[in-house]
PDB file of C-alpha atoms in Angstrom:
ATOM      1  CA  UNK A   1      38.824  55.742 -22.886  1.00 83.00           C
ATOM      2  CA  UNK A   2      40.118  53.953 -19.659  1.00 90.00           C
ATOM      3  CA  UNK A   3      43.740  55.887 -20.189  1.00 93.00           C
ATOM      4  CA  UNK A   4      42.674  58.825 -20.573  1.00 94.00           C
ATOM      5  CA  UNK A   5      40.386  58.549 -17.007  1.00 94.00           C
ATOM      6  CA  UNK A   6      43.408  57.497 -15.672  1.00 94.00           C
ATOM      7  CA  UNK A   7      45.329  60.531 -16.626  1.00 94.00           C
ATOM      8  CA  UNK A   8      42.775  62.738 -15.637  1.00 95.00           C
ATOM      9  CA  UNK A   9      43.261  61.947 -11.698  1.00 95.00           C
ATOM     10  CA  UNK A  10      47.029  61.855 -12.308  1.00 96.00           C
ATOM     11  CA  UNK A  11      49.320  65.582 -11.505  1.00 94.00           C
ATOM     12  CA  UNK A  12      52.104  64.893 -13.271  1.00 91.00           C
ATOM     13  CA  UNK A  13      52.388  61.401 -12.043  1.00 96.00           C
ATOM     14  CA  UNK A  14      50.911  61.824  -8.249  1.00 96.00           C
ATOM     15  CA  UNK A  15      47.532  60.416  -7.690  1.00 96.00           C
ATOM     16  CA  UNK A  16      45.302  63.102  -7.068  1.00 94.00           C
ATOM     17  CA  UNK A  17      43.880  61.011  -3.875  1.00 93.00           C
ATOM     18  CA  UNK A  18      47.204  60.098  -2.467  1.00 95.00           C
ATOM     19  CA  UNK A  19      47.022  62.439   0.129  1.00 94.00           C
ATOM     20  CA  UNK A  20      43.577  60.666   1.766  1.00 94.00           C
ATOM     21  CA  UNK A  21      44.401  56.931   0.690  1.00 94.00           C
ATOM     22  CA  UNK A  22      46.489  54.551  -1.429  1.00 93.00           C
ATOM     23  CA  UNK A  23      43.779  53.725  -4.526  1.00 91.00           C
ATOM     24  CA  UNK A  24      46.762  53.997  -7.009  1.00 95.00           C
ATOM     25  CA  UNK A  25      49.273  51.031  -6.316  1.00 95.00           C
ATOM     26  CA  UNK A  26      47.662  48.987  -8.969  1.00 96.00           C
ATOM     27  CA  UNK A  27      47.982  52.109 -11.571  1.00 97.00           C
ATOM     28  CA  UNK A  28      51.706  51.894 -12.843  1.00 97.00           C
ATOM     29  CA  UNK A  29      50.976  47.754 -14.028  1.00 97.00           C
ATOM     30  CA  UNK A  30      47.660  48.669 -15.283  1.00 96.00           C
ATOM     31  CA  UNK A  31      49.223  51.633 -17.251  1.00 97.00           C
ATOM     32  CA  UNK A  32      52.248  49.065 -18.644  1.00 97.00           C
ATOM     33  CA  UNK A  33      50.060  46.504 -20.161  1.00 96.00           C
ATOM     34  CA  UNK A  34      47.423  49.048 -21.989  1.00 95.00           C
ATOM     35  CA  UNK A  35      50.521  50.916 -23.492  1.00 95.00           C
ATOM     36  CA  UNK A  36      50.954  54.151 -21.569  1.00 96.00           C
ATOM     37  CA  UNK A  37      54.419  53.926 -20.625  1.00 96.00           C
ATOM     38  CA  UNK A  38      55.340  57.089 -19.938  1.00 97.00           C
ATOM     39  CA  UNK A  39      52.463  57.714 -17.774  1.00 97.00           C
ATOM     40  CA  UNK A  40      53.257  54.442 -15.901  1.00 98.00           C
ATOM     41  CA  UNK A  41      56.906  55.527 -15.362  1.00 98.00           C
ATOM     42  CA  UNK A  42      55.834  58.826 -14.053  1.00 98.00           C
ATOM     43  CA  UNK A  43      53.562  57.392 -11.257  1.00 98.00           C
ATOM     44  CA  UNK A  44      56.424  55.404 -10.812  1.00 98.00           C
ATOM     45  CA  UNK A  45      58.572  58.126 -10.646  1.00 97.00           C
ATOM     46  CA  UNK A  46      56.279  59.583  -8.023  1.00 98.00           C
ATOM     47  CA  UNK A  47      55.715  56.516  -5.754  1.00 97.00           C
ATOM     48  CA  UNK A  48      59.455  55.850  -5.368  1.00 97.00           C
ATOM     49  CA  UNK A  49      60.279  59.314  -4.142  1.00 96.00           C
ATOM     50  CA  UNK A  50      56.938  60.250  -2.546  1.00 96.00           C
ATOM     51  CA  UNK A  51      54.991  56.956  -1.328  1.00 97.00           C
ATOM     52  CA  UNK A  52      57.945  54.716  -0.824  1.00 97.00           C
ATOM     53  CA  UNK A  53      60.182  54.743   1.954  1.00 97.00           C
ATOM     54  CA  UNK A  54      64.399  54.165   2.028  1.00 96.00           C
ATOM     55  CA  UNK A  55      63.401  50.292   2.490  1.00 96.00           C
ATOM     56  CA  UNK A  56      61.325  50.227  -0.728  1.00 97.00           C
ATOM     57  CA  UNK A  57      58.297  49.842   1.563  1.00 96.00           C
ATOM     58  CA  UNK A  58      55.270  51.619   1.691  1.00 96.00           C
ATOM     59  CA  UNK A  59      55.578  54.908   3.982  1.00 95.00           C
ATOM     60  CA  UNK A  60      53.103  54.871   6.958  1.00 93.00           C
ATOM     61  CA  UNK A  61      49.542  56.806   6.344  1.00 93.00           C
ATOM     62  CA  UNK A  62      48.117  57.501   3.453  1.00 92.00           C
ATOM     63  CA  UNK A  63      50.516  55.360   1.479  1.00 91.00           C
ATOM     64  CA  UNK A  64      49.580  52.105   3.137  1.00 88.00           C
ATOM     65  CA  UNK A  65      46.424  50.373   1.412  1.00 85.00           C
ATOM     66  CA  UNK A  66      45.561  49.186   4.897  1.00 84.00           C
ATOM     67  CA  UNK A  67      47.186  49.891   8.073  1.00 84.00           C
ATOM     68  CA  UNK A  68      48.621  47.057   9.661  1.00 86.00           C
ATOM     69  CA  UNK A  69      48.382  45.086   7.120  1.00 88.00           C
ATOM     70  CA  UNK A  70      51.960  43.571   5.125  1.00 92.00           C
ATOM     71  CA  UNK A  71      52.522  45.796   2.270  1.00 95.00           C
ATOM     72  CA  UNK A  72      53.128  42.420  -0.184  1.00 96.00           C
ATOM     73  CA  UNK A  73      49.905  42.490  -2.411  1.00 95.00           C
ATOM     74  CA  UNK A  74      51.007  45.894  -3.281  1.00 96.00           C
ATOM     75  CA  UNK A  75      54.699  46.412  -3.211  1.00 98.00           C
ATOM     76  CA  UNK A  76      54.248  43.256  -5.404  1.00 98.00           C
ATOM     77  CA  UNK A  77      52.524  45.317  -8.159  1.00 98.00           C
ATOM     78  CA  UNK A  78      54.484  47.991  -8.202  1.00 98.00           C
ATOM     79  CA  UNK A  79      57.053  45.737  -8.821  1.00 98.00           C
ATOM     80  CA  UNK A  80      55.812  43.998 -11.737  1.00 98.00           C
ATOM     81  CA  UNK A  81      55.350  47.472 -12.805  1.00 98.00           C
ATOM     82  CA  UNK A  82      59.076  48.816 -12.333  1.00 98.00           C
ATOM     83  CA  UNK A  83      60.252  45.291 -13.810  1.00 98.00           C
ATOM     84  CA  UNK A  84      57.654  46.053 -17.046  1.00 98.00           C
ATOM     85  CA  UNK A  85      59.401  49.278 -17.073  1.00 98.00           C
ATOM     86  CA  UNK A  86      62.687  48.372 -16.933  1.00 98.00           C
ATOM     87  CA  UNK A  87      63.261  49.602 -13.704  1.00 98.00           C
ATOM     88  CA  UNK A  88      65.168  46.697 -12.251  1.00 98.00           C
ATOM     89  CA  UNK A  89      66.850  47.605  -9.541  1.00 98.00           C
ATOM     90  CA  UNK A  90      63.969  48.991  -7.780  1.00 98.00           C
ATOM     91  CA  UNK A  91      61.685  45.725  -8.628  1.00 98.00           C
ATOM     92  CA  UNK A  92      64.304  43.518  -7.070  1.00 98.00           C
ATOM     93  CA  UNK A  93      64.625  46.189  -3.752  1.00 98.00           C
ATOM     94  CA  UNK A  94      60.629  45.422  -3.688  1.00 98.00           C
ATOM     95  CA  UNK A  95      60.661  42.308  -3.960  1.00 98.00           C
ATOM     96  CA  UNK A  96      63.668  42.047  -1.229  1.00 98.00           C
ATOM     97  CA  UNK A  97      61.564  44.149   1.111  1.00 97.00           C
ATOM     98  CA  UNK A  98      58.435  41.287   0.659  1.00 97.00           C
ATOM     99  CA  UNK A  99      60.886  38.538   1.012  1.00 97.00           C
ATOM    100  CA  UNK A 100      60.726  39.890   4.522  1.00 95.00           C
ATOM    101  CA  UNK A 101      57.353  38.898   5.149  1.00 95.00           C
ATOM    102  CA  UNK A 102      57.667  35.392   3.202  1.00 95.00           C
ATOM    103  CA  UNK A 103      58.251  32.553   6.255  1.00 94.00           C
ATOM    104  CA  UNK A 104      61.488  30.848   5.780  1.00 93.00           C
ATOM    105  CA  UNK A 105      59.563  27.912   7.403  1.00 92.00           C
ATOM    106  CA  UNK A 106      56.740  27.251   4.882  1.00 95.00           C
ATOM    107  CA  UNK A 107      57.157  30.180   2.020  1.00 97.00           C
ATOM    108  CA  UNK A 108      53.729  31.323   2.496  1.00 97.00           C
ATOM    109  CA  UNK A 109      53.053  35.172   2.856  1.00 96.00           C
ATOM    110  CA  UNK A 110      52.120  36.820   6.235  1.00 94.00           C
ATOM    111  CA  UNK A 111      49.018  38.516   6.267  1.00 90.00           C
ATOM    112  CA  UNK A 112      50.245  41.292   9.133  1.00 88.00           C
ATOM    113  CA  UNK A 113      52.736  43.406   9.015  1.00 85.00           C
ATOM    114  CA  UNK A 114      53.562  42.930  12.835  1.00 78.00           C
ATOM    115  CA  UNK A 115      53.395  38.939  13.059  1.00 65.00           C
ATOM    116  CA  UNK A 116      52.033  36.889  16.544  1.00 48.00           C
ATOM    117  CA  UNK A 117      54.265  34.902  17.750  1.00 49.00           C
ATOM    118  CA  UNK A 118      54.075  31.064  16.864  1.00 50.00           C
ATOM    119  CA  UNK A 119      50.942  29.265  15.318  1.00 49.00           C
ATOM    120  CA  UNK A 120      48.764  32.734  15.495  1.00 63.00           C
ATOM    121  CA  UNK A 121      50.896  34.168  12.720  1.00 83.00           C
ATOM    122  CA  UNK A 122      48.645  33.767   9.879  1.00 91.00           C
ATOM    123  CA  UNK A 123      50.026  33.056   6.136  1.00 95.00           C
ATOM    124  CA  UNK A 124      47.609  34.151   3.542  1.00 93.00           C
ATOM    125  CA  UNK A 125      46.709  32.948  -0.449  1.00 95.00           C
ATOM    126  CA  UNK A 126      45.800  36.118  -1.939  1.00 93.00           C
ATOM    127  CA  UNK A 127      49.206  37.978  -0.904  1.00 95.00           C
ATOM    128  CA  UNK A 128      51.334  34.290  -1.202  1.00 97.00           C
ATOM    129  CA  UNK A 129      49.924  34.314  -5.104  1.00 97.00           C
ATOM    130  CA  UNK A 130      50.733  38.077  -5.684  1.00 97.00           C
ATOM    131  CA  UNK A 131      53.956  37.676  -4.511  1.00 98.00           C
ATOM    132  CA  UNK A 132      54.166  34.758  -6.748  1.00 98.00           C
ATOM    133  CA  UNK A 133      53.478  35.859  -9.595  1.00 98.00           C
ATOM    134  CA  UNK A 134      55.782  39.239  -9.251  1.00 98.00           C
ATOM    135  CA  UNK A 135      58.563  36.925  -8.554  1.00 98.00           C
ATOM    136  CA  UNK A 136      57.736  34.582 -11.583  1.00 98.00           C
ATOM    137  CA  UNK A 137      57.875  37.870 -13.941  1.00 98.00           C
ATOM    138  CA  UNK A 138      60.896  39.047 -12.285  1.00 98.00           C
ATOM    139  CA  UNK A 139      62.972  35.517 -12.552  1.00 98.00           C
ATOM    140  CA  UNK A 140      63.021  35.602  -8.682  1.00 98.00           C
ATOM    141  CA  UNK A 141      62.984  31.287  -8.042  1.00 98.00           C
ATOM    142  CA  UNK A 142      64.176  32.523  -4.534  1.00 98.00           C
ATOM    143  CA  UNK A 143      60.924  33.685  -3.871  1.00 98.00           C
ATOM    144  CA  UNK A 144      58.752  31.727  -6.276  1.00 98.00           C
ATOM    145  CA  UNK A 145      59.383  28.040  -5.644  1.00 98.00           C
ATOM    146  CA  UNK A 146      58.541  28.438  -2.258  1.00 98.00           C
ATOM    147  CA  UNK A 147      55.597  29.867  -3.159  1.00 98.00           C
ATOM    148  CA  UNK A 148      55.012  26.800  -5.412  1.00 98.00           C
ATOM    149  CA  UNK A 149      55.555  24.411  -2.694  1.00 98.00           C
ATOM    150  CA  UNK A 150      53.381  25.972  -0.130  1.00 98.00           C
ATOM    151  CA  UNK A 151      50.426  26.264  -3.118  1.00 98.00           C
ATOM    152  CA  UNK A 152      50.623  21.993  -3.245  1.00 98.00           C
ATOM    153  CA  UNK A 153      50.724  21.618   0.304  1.00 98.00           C
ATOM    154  CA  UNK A 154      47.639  24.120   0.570  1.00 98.00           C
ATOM    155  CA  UNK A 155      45.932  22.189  -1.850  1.00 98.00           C
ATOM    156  CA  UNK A 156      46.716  19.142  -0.653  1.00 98.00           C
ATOM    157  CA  UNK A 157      45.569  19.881   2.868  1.00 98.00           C
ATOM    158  CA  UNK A 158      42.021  21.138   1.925  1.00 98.00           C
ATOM    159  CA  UNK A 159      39.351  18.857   3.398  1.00 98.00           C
ATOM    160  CA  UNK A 160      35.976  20.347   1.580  1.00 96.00           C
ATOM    161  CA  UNK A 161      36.418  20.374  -1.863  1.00 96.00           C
ATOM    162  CA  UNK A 162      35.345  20.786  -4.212  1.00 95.00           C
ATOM    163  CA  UNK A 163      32.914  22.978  -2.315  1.00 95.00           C
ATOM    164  CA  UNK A 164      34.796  24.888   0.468  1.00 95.00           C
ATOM    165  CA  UNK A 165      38.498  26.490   0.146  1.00 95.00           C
ATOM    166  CA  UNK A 166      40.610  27.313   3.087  1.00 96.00           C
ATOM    167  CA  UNK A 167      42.849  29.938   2.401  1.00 95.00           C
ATOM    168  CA  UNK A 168      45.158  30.614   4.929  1.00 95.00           C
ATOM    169  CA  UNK A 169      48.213  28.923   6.777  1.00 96.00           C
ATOM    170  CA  UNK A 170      49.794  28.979   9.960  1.00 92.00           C
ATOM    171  CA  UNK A 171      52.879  29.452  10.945  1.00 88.00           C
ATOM    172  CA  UNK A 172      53.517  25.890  11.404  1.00 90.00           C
ATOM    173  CA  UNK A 173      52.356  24.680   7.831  1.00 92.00           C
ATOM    174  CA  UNK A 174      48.846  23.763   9.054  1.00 95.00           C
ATOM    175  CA  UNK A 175      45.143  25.015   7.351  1.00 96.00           C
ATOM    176  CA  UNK A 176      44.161  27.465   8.915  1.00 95.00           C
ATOM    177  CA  UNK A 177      40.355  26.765   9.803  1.00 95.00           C
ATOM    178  CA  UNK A 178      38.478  30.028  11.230  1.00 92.00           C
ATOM    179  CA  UNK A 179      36.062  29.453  14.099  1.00 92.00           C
ATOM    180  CA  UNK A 180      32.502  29.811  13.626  1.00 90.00           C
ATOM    181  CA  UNK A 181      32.479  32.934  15.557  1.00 91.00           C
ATOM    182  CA  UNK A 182      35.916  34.389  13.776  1.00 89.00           C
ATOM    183  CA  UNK A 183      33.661  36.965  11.227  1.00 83.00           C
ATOM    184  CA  UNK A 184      36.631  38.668   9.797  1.00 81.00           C
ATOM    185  CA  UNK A 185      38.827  35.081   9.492  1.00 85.00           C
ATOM    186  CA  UNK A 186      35.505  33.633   7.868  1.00 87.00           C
ATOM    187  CA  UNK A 187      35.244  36.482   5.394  1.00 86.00           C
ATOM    188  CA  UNK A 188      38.468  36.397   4.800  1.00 87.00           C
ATOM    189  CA  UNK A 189      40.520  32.556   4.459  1.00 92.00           C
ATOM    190  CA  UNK A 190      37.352  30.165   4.076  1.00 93.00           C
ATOM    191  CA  UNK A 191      35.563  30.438   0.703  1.00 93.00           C
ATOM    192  CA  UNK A 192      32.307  28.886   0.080  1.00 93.00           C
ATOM    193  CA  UNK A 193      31.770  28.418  -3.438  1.00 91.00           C
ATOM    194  CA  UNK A 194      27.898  27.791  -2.994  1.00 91.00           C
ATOM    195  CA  UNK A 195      27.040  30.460  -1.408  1.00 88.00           C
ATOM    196  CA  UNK A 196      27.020  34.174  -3.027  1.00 87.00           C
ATOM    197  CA  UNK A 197      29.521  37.480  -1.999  1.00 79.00           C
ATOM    198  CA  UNK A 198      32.928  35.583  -1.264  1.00 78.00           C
ATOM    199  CA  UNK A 199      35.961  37.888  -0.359  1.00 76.00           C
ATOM    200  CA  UNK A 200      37.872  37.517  -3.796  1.00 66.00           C
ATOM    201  CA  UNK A 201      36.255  35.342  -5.857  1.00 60.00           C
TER     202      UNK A 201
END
């Protein structure tokens, strides 16, 4: 049983790994929605006093999923986990800390924790959508309907459907269209849905 597993690599709520890596953020919403409450809230219990810092962000080294990175894809799960939980005030402290790396300007999501300056700041879909949808389950239309808006515009400004996607934003509300020679930017915010092995889909 998948529970169970889980519980197995849990010490009374701390992720037996969470000294090497974060592989847990996911854990406490997983646990919520298969019934295991009280296991949730413990790793809850855990990551807000061990993995979380006064800012309700994620502390730096082994915590962080991936250094340099913004924390939003996964301070946005553990906050639909705390708001599944009832744990509201620490949801909405979450969610306040992404809201820091939402841009006023467009409401898309930054994908770095320490932005570029002007169009090189890069606003991603994968983190925009988490976000999203923890601020949709935690009645946050602060957060969400610029989310929505920035969703139509990206839609709206893709020039290769129904084949390619473009995923990412800059600063300035424009696609975001990696070079040819821009691997990682490739990999990452243009999806080919022809060819095989696409980051996320």
């Amino acid at each position: 049983e998948a529970i169970a597993w889980i519980e197995q690599q849990l010490d009374g709520g701390r992720p037996r790994d969470a000294a090497q890596k974060n592989t847990w953020w996911r854990v406490p919403w997983a646990l919520s929605v298969a019934g295991a409450g009280d296991t949730a809230a413990a790793v809850l219990r855990w990551a807000e006093t061990e993995a979380l810092d006064d800012d309700a962000d994620l502390r730096t080294g082994p915590a962080e999923f991936m250094q340099g990175a913004s924390p939003v894809y996964e301070l946005s799960a553990i906050a639909i986990a705390a708001w599944r939980l009832g744990r509201y005030d620490l949801a909405n402290a979450l969610l306040d800390r992404c809201q820091r790396f939402q841009s006023p300007r467009t409401g898309g999501v930054y994908d770095q924790r320490e932005r570029a300056e002007g169009d090189a700041a890069i606003q991603d879909l994968l983190k925009t959508c988490q976000l999203g949808i923890a601020a949709v389950v935690a009645g946050r239309r602060d957060i969400a309907d610029p989310i929505a808006t920035w969703l139509r515009e990206l839609w709206a400004l893709q020039p290769e459907l129904p084949h390619v996607l473009y995923a990412g934003r800059s600063d300035d509300g424009s696609l975001f269209i990696p070079a040819d020679d821009d691997f990682f930017g490739r990999f990452l915010l243009r999806v080919d849905f022809r060819e095989p092995l696409q980051a996320y889909y």
